[in-house]
CSV table of C-alpha atoms and ligand atoms in Angstrom, one decimal:
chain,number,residue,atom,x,y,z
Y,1,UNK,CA,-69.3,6.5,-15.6
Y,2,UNK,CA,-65.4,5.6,-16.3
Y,3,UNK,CA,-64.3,3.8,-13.4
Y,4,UNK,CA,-62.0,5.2,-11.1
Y,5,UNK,CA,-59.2,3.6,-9.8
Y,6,UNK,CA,-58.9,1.7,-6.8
Y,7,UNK,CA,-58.7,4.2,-3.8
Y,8,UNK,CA,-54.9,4.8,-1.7
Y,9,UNK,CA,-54.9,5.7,1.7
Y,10,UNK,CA,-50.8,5.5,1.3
Y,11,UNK,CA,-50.4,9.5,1.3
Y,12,UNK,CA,-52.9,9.6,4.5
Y,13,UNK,CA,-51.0,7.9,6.8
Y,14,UNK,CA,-50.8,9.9,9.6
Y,15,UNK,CA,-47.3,10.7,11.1
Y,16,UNK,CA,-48.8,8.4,14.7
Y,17,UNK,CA,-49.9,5.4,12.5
Y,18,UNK,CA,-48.5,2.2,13.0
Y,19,UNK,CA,-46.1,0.3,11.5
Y,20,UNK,CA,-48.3,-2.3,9.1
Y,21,UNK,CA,-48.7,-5.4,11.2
Y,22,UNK,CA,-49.4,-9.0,9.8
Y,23,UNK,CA,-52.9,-10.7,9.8
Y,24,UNK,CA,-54.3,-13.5,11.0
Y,25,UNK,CA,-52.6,-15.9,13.8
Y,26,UNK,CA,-49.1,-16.7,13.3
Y,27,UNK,CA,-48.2,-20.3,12.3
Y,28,UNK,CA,-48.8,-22.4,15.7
Y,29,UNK,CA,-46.4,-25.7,15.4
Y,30,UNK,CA,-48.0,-28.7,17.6
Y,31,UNK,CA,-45.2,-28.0,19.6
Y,32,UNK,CA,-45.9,-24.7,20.5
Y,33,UNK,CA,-43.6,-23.4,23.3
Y,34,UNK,CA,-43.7,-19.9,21.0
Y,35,UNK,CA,-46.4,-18.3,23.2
Y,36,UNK,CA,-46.7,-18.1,27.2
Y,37,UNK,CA,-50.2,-20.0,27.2
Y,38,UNK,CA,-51.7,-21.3,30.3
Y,39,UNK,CA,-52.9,-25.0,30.6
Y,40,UNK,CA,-55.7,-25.4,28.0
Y,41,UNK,CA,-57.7,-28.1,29.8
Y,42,UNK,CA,-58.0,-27.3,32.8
Y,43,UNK,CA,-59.7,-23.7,31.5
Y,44,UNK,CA,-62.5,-23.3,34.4
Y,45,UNK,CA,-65.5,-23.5,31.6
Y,46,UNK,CA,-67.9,-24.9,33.9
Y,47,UNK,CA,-67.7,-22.5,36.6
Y,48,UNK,CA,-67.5,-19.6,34.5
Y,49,UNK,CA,-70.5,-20.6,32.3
Y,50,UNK,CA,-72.3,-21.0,35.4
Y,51,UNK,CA,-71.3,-17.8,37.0
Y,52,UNK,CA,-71.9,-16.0,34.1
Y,53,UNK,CA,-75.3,-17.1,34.3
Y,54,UNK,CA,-75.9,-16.1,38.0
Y,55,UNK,CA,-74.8,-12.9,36.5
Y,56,UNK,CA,-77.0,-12.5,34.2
Y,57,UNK,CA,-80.2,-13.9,36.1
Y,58,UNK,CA,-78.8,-11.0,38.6
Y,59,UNK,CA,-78.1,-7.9,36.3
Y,60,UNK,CA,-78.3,-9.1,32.9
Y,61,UNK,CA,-80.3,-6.0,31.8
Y,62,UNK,CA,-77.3,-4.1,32.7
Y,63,UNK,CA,-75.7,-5.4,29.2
Y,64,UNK,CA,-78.1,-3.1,27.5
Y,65,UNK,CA,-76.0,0.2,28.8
Y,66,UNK,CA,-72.0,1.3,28.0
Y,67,UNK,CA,-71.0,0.3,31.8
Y,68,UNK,CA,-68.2,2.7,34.2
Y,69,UNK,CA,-65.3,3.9,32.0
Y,70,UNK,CA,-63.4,2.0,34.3
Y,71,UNK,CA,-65.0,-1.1,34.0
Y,72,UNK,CA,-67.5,-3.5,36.1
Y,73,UNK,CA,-67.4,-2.0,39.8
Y,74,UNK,CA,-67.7,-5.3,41.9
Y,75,UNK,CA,-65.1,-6.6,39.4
Y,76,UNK,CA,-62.5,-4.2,40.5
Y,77,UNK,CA,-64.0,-4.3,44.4
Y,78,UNK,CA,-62.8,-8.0,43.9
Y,79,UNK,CA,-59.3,-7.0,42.6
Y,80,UNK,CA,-58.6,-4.0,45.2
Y,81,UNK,CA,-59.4,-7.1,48.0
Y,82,UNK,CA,-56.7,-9.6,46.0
Y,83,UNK,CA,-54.5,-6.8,45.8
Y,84,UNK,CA,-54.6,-6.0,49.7
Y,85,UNK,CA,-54.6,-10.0,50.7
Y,86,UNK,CA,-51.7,-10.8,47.8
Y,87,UNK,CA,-49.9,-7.8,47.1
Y,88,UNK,CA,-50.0,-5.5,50.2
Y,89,UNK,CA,-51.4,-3.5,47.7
Y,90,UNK,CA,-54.2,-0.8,49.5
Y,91,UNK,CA,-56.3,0.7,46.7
Y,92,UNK,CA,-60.4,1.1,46.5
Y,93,UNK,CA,-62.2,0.2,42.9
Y,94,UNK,CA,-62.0,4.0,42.2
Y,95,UNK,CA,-57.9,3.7,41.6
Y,96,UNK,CA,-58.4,0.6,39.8
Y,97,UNK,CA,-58.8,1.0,35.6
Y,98,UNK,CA,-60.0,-2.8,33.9
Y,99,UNK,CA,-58.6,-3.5,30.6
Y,100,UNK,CA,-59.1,-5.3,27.8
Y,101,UNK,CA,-56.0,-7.5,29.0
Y,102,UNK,CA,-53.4,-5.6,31.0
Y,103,UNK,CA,-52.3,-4.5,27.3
Y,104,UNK,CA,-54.2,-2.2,26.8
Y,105,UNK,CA,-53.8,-0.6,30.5
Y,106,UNK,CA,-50.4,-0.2,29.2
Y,107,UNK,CA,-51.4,1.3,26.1
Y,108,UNK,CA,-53.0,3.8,27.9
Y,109,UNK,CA,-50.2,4.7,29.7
Y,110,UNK,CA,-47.8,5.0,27.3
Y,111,UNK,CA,-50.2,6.8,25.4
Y,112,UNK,CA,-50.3,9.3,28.5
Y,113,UNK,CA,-46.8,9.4,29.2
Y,114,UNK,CA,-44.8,8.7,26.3
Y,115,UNK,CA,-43.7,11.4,23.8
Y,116,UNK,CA,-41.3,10.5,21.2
Y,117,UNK,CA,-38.1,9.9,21.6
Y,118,UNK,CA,-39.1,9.7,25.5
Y,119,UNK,CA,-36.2,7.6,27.1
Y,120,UNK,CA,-38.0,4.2,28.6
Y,121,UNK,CA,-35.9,2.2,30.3
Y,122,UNK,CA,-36.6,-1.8,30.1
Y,123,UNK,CA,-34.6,-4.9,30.6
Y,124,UNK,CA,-32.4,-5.6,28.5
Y,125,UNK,CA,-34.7,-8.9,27.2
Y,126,UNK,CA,-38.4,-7.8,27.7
Y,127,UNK,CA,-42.2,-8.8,26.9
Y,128,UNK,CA,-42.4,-8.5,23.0
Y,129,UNK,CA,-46.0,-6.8,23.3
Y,130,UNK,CA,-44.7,-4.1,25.9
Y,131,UNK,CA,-41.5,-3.5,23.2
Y,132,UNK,CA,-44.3,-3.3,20.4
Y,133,UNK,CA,-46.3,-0.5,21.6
Y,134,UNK,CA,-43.0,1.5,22.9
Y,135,UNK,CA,-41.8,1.1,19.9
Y,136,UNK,CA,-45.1,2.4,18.6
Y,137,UNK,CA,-45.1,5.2,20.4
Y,138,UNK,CA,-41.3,6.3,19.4
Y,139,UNK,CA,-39.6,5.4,22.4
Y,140,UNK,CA,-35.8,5.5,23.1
Y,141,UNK,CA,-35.7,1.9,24.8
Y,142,UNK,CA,-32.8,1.8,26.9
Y,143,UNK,CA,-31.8,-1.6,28.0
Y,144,UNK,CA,-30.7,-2.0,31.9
Y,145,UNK,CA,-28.1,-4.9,31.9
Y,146,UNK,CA,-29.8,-7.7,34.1
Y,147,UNK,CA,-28.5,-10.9,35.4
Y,148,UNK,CA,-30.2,-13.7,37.9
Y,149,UNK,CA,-31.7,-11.0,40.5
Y,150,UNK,CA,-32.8,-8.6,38.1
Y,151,UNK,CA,-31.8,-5.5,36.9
Y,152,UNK,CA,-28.2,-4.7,38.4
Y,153,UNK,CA,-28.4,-1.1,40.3
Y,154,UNK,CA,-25.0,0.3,39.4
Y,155,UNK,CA,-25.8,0.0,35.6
Y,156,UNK,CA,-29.1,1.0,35.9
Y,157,UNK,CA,-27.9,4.6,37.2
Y,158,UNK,CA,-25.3,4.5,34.6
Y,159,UNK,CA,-28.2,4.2,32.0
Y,160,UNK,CA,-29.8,7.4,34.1
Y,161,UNK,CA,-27.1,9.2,34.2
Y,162,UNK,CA,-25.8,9.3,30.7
Y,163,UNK,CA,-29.5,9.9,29.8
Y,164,UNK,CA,-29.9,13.2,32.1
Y,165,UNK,CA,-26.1,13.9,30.8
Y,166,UNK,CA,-27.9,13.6,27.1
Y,167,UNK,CA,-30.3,16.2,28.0
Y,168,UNK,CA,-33.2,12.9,28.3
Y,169,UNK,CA,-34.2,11.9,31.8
Y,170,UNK,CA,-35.8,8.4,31.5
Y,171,UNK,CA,-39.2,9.2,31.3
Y,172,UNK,CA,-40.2,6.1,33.0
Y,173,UNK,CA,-38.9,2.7,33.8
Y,174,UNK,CA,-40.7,-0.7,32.8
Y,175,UNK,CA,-40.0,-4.2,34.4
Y,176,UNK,CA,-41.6,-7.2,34.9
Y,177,UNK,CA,-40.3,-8.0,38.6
Y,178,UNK,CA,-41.3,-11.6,39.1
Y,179,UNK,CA,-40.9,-14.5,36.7
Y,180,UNK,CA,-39.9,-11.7,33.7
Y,181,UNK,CA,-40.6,-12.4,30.6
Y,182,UNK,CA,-38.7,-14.1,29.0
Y,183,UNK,CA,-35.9,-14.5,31.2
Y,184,UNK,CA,-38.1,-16.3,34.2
Y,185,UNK,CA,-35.5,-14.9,37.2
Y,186,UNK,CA,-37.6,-13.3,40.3
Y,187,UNK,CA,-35.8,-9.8,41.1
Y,188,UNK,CA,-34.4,-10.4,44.8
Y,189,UNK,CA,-35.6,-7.8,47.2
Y,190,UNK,CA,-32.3,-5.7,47.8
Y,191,UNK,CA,-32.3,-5.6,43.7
Y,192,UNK,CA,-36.6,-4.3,44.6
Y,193,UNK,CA,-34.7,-1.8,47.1
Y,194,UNK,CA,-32.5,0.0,45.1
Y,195,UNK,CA,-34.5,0.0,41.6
Y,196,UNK,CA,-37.0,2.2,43.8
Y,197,UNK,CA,-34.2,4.1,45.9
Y,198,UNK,CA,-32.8,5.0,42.7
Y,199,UNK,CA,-36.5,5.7,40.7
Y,200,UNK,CA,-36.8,7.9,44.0
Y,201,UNK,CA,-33.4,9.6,43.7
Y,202,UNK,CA,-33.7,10.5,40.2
Y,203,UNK,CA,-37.6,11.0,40.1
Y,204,UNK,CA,-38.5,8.5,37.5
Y,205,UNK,CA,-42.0,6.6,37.7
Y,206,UNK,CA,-41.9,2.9,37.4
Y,207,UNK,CA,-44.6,0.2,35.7
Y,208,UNK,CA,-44.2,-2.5,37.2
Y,209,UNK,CA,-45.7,-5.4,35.0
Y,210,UNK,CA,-47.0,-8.2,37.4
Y,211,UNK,CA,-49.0,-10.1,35.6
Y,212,UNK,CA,-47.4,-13.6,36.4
Y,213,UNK,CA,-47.3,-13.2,40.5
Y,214,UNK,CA,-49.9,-15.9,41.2
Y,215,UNK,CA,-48.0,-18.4,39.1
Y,216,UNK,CA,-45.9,-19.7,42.0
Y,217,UNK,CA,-44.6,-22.9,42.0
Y,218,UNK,CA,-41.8,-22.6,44.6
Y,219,UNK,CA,-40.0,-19.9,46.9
Y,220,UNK,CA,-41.2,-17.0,48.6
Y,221,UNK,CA,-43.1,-14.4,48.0
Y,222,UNK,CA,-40.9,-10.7,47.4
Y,223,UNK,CA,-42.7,-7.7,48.3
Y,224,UNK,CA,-43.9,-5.4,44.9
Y,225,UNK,CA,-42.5,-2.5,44.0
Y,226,UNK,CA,-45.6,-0.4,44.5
Y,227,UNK,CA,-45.3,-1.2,48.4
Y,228,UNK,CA,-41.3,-0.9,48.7
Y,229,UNK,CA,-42.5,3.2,47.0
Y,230,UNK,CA,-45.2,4.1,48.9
Y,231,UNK,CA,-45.2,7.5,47.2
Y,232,UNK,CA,-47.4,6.7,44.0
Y,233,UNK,CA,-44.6,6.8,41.6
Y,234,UNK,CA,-45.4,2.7,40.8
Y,235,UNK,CA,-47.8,1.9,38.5
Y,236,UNK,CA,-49.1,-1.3,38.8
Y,237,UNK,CA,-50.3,-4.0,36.8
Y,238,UNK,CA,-51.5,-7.4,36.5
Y,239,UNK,CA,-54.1,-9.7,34.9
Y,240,UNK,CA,-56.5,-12.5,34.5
Y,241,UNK,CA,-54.9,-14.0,31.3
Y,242,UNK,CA,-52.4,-16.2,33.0
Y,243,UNK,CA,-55.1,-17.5,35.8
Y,244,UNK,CA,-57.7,-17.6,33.9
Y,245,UNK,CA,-57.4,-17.3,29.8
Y,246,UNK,CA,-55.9,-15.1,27.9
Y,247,UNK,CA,-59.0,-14.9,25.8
Y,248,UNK,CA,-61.1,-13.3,28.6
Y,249,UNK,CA,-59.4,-10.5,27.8
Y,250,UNK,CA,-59.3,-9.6,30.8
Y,251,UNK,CA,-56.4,-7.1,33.1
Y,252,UNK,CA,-55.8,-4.2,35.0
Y,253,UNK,CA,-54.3,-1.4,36.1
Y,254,UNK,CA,-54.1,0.9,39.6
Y,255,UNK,CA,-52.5,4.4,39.6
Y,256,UNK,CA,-53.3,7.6,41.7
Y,257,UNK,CA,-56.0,9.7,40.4
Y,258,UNK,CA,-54.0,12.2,38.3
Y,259,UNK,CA,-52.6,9.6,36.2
Y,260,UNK,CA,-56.0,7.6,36.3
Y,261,UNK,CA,-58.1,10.3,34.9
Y,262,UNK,CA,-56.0,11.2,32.1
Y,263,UNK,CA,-55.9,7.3,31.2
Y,264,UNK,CA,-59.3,7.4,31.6
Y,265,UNK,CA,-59.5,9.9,29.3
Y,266,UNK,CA,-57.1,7.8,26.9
Y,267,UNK,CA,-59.6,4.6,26.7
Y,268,UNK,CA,-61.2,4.5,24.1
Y,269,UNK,CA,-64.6,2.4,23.4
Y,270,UNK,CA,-66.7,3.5,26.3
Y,271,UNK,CA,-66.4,0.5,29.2
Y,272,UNK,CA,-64.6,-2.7,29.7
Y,273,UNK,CA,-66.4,-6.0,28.3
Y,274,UNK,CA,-69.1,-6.6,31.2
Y,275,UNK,CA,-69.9,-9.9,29.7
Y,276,UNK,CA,-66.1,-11.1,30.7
Y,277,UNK,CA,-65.9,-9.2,33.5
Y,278,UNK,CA,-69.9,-10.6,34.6
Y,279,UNK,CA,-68.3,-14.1,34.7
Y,280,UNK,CA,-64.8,-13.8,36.2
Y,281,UNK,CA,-66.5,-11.1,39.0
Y,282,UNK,CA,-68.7,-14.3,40.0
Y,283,UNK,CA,-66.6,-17.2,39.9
Y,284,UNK,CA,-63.5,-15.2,41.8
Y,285,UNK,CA,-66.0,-14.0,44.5
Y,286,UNK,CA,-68.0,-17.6,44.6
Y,287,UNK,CA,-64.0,-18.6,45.8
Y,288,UNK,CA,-63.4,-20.6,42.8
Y,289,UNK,CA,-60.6,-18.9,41.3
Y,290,UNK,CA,-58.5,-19.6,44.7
Y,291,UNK,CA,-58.6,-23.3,44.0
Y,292,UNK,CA,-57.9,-22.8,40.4
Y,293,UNK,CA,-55.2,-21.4,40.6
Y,294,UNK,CA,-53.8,-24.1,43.2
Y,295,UNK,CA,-54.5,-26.5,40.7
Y,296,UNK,CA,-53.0,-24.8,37.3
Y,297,UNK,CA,-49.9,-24.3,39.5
Y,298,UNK,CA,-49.7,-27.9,40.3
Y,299,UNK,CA,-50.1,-28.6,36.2
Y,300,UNK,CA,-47.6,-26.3,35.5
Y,301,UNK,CA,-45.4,-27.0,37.9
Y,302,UNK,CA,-45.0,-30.8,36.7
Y,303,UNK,CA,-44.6,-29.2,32.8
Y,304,UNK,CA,-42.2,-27.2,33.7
Y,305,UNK,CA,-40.1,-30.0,35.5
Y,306,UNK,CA,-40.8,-31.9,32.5
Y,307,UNK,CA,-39.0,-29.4,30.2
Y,308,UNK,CA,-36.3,-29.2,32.5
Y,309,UNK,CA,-35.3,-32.7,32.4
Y,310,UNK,CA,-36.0,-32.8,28.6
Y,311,UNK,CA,-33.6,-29.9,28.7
Y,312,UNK,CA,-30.7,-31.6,30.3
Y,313,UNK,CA,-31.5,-34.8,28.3
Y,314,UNK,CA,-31.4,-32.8,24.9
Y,315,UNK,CA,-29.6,-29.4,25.5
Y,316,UNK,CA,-27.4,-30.4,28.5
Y,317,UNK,CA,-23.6,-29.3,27.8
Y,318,UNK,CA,-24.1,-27.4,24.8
Y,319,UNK,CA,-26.7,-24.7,26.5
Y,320,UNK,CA,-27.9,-23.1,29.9
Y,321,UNK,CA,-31.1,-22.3,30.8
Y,322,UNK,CA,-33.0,-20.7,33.4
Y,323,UNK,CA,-34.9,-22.5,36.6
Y,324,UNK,CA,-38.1,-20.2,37.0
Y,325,UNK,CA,-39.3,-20.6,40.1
Y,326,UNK,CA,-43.1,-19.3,38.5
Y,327,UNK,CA,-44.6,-17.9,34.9
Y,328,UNK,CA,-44.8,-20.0,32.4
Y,329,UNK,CA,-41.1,-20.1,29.9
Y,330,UNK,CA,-37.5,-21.1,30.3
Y,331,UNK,CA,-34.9,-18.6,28.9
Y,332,UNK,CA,-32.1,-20.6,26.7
Y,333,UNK,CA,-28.5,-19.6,26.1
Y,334,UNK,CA,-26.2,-21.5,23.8
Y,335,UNK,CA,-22.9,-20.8,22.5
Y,336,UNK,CA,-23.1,-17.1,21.6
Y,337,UNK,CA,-22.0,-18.0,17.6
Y,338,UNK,CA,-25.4,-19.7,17.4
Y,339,UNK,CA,-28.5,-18.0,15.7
Y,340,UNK,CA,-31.6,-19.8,16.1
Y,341,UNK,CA,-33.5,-16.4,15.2
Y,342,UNK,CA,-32.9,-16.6,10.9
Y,343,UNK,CA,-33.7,-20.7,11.4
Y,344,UNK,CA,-37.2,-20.1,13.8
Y,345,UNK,CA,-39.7,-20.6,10.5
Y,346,UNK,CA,-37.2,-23.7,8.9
Y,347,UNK,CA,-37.2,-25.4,12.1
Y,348,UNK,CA,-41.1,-24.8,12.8
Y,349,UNK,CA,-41.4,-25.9,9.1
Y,350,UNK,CA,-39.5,-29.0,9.8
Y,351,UNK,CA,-40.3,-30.3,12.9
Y,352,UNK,CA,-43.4,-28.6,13.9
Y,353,UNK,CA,-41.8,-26.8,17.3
Y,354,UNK,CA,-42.4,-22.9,17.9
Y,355,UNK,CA,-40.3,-21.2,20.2
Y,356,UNK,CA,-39.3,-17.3,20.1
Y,357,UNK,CA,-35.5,-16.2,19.5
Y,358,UNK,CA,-33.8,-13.4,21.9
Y,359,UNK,CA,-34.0,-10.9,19.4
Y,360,UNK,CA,-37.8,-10.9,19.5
Y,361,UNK,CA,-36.9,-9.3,23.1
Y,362,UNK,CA,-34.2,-7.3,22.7
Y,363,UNK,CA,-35.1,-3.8,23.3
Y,364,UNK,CA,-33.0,-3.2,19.7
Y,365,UNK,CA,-34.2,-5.9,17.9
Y,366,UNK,CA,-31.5,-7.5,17.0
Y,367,UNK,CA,-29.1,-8.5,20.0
Y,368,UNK,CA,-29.5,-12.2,21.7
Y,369,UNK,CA,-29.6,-14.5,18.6
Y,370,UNK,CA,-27.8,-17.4,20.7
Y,371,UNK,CA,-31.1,-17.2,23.2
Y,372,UNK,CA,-34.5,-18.6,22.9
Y,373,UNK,CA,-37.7,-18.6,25.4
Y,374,UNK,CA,-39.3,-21.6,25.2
Y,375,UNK,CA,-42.7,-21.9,26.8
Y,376,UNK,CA,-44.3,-24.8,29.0
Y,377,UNK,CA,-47.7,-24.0,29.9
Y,378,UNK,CA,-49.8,-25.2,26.6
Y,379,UNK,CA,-48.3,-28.7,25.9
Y,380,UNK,CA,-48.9,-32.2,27.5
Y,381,UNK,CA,-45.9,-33.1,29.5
Y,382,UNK,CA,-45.3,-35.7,26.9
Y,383,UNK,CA,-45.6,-33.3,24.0
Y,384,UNK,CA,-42.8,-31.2,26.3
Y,385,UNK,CA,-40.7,-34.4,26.3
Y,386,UNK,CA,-41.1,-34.8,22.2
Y,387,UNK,CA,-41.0,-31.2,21.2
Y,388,UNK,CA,-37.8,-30.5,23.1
Y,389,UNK,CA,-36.4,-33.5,21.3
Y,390,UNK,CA,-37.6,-32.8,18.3
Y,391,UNK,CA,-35.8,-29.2,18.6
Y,392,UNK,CA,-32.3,-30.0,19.6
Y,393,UNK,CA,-32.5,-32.6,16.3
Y,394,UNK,CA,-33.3,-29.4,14.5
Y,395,UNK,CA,-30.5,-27.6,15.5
Y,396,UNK,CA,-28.1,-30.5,14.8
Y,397,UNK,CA,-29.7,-30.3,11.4
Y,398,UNK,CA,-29.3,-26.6,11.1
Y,399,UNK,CA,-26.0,-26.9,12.5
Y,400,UNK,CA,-26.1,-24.9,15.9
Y,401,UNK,CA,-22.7,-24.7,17.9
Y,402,UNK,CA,-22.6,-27.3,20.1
Y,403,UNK,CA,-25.3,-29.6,18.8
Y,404,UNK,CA,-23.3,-30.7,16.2
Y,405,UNK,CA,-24.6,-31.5,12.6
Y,406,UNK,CA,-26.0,-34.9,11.7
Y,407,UNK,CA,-25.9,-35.5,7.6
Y,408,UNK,CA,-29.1,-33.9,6.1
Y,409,UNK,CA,-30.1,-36.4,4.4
Y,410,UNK,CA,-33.5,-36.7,5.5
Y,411,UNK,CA,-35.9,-34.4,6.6
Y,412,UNK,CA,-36.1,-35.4,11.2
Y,413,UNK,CA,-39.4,-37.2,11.9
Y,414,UNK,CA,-41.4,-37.6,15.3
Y,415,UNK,CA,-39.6,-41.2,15.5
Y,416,UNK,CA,-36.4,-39.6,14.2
Y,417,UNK,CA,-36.3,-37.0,17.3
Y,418,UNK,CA,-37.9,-39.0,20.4
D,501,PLP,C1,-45.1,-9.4,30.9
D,501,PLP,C2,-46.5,-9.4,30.3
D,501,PLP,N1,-47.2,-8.3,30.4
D,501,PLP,C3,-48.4,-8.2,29.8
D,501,PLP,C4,-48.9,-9.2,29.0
D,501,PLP,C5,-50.2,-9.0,28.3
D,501,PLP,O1,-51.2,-9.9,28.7
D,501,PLP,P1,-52.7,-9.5,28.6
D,501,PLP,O2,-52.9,-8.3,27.8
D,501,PLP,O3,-53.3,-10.8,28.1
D,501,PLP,O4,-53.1,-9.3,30.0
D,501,PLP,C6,-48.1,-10.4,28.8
D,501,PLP,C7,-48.6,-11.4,28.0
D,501,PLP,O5,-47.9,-12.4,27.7
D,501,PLP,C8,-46.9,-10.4,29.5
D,501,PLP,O6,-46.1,-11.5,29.4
C-alpha cells in the first residue's frame, strides 16, 4: 500500500479553536518571582495525607462513581460556612459550582456569557490567565484606568458610556478587588461603592475574582462586592490554590441558579476531582486549614518584607513599587523609557531570576513595558535578598533607565550581584 502522507488537521480548525499555546512548563529561573506561588514548605502534606485517608476509610467506594456536577457536597457545605463566617457571603452548597481551580469556574462563565466582540471591562493591568481565556473567547477588553484604590469611578462610566454610545454595553465587568493581580492595591470601600452603584445604574454583572482574600498580612478587612450588591448581579469567586496549593486544583464559584445551571451545563467532564476535594473537605472541617493559613501568612508576610527592603536597597530612586497589604507580588514601575519586557528571557538566561513584564497584563498586550510583577511567595527570604540583587545587576547590564549600565564585560554572577 503507498503510504500516505502524514495527516493535517490545519483546514479543520474550527473558527472557536484556540490560539496554539506552548508545551510543557515555562523556563523556571531559581529565582522565580515569575509565578504567584505560595510557600512550598510549609505545603500541609501531613494533614492532607491523613485526611485523605479518613476519607477514604469513610467513603472511599464513592470514587468508583462520576460524583455531583457540582462537585463533592460536604466540600461546598464547608465553603458556603467560610463564605458566611469570612465574606458575609449567605449561599447553601446548591449555589456553590467547585472547579478544577477557580479557572475553570471562570471558563465557564465566559463560556456562558461571553459572545465575541462582547465588551469586558478589566483593569487596566489584570490576571494573565483571566486575559487568556477573554481573549479566547473574542472579547473587546476594555481597560478601566486604576490607581492605589482601585478602579477610579468617573473613568469607569466613561469606559460605559462610550461603549453603550458604540452600540456595545459592557457585557460584564471583571476585577480582582483585594490584593489584584498584579498590581497588589486593595480597592477602598467607597471605590467598592460606586463600582456596584454604577454596575447597578447601567445593568452590568460583575466577577469579582477573590481568590487572594485570606492572604492578609495587615489592614482591615473591606466588605466584597457580592455583599455591597445584594441583587445577584456579583459573581463570585475564590479558591484553595493560594491557601493550600495550586496543584490541588482546587476553586470555586457561587452565582444564582439561572446562571448556575447554565454553567452547569458548560462543565464539561462529569464532576469535580473527589480525590482533591476528599482531602481538603477533611483537613478544612478537622480545623486545620484555619491555622494554616495563620501560619503561611506569617511566612509570607516576612518574604514580602524581605523584598521590600531588597527593593529599596537595589531599586530605591530609580523605581516605585507597590506595598501590598496581602497576595503574594509587588507591582514595579521604573522610568517609563525602560522595557524590561523584550529583555525577560536574556535576563532569566543570565542571572537565573523570572519575573513577568506589564505587558503580560495589559488588557492590549502591549502597554506597561516600564512595569514588572515580581512575586514573593516561593523563595527563601534569602533567595528574595539575592534574586532582587541579582535583577537590578541585570538591568544595569541591559542598560535600564535609571540603573545605569556597568561595562559588559562579563557575564553577572551570584557573587557579582549579592
Ligand atoms: C486573580 C486570579 N484569579 C484566578 C487565578 C486562578 O487560580 P486557580 O485556577 O489556581 O484557582 C489566579 C492564579 O494566579 C489569580 O491570580
Amino acid at each position: 500500500m503507498p503510504k500516505s502522507p502524514p495527516f493535517s488537521y490545519q483546514k479543520l480548525f474550527s473558527r472557536a479553536a484556540a490560539e496554539p499555546f506552548p508545551a510543557g512548563m515555562p523556563p523556571r529561573g531559581k529565582y522565580d518571582f515569575a509565578v504567584a506561588y505560595p510557600d512550598p514548605v510549609s505545603l500541609p502534606y501531613q494533614g492532607l495525607v491523613s485526611a485523605l485517608l479518613t476519607a477514604l476509610a469513610e467513603e472511599g467506594r464513592d470514587l468508583a462513581i462520576y460524583g455531583d456536577i457540582q462537585g463533592y457536597r460536604p466540600l461546598r457545605e464547608y465553603v458556603a460556612a467560610k463564605l458566611a463566617r469570612d465574606r458575609r457571603i449567605k449561599v447553601g452548597a446548591d449555589d456553590i459550582i467547585l472547579g478544577d481551580g477557580s479557572a475553570q469556574p471562570l471558563h465557564m462563565v465566559f463560556e456562558t456569557l461571553v459572545d465575541p466582540g462582547d465588551v469586558v471591562l478589566a483593569e487596566d493591568f489584570v490576571y494573565i490567565g483571566t486575559l487568556r481565556q477573554l481573549r479566547r473567547f473574542r472579547a473587546n477588553l476594555q481597560p478601566v484606568p486604576c490607581d492605589g484604590e482601585g478602579m477610579q469611578p468617573g473613568p469607569l462610566e466613561a469606559v460605559i458610556r462610550r461603549a453603550i454610545a458604540e452600540g456595545k454595553p459592557p457585557k460584564l465587568i471583571y476585577t480582582v478587588p483585594t490584593y489584584q493581580n498584579p498590581q497588589g492595591w486593595t480597592m477602598s470601600l467607597p471605590r467598592r461603592k460606586a463600582l456596584v452603584a454604577l454596575a447597578q445604574k447601567y445593568d452590568i454583572p460583575i466577577l469579582e475574582d477573590d481568590c487572594y482574600w485570606d492572604l492578609r498580612y495587615e489592614g482591615g478587612d473591606v466588605p466584597s462586592l457580592y455583599t455591597l450588591d445584594g441583587t445577584g448581579r456579583v459573581i463570585y469567586f475564590s479558591s484553595f490554590s493560594k491557601i493550600i496549593a495550586p496543584g490541588m486544583r482546587m476553586g470555586y464559584m457561587t452565582a444564582p441558579p439561572q446562571l448556575l445551571e447554565r454553567c452547569r451545563g458548560a462543565k464539561s467532564g462529569g464532576s469535580v476531582n473527589t480525590f482533591a476535594a476528599f482531602a481538603i473537605h477533611r483537613y478544612a472541617k478537622s480545623g486545620q486549614l484555619d491555622p494554616h493559613i495563620r501560619e503561611i501568612n506569617a511566612i509570607q508576610r516576612y518574604k514580602r518584607d524581605t523584598m521590600l527592603q531588597a527593593l529599596e536597597r537595589h531599586f530605591g530612586g530609580q523605581a516605585t513599587w507597590s506595598r501590598p497589604q496581602g497576595g503574594l507580588f509587588i507591582w514595579v514601575k521604573l522610568p517609563p523609557t525602560a522595557d524590561v519586557a523584550g529583555i525577560r528571557d536574556q535576563v532569566l538566561a543570565d542571572v537565573d531570576v523570572g519575573y513577568l513584564p506589564g505587558p503580560a497584563f495589559a488588557t492590549d498586550g502591549v502597554s506597561g513595558k516600564n512595569y514588572l510583577r515580581l512575586c514573593f511567595g516561593y523563595n527563601t527570604p534569602e533567595e528574595i535578598g539575592e534574586g532582587v540583587a541579582r535583577l537590578a545587576v541585570a538591568f544595569r547590564q541591559h542598560g535600564v533607565p535609571g540603573f545605569g549600565r556597568k561595562p559588559a564585560r562579563k557575564r553577572p554572577t551570584a557573587k557579582a550581584a549579592v
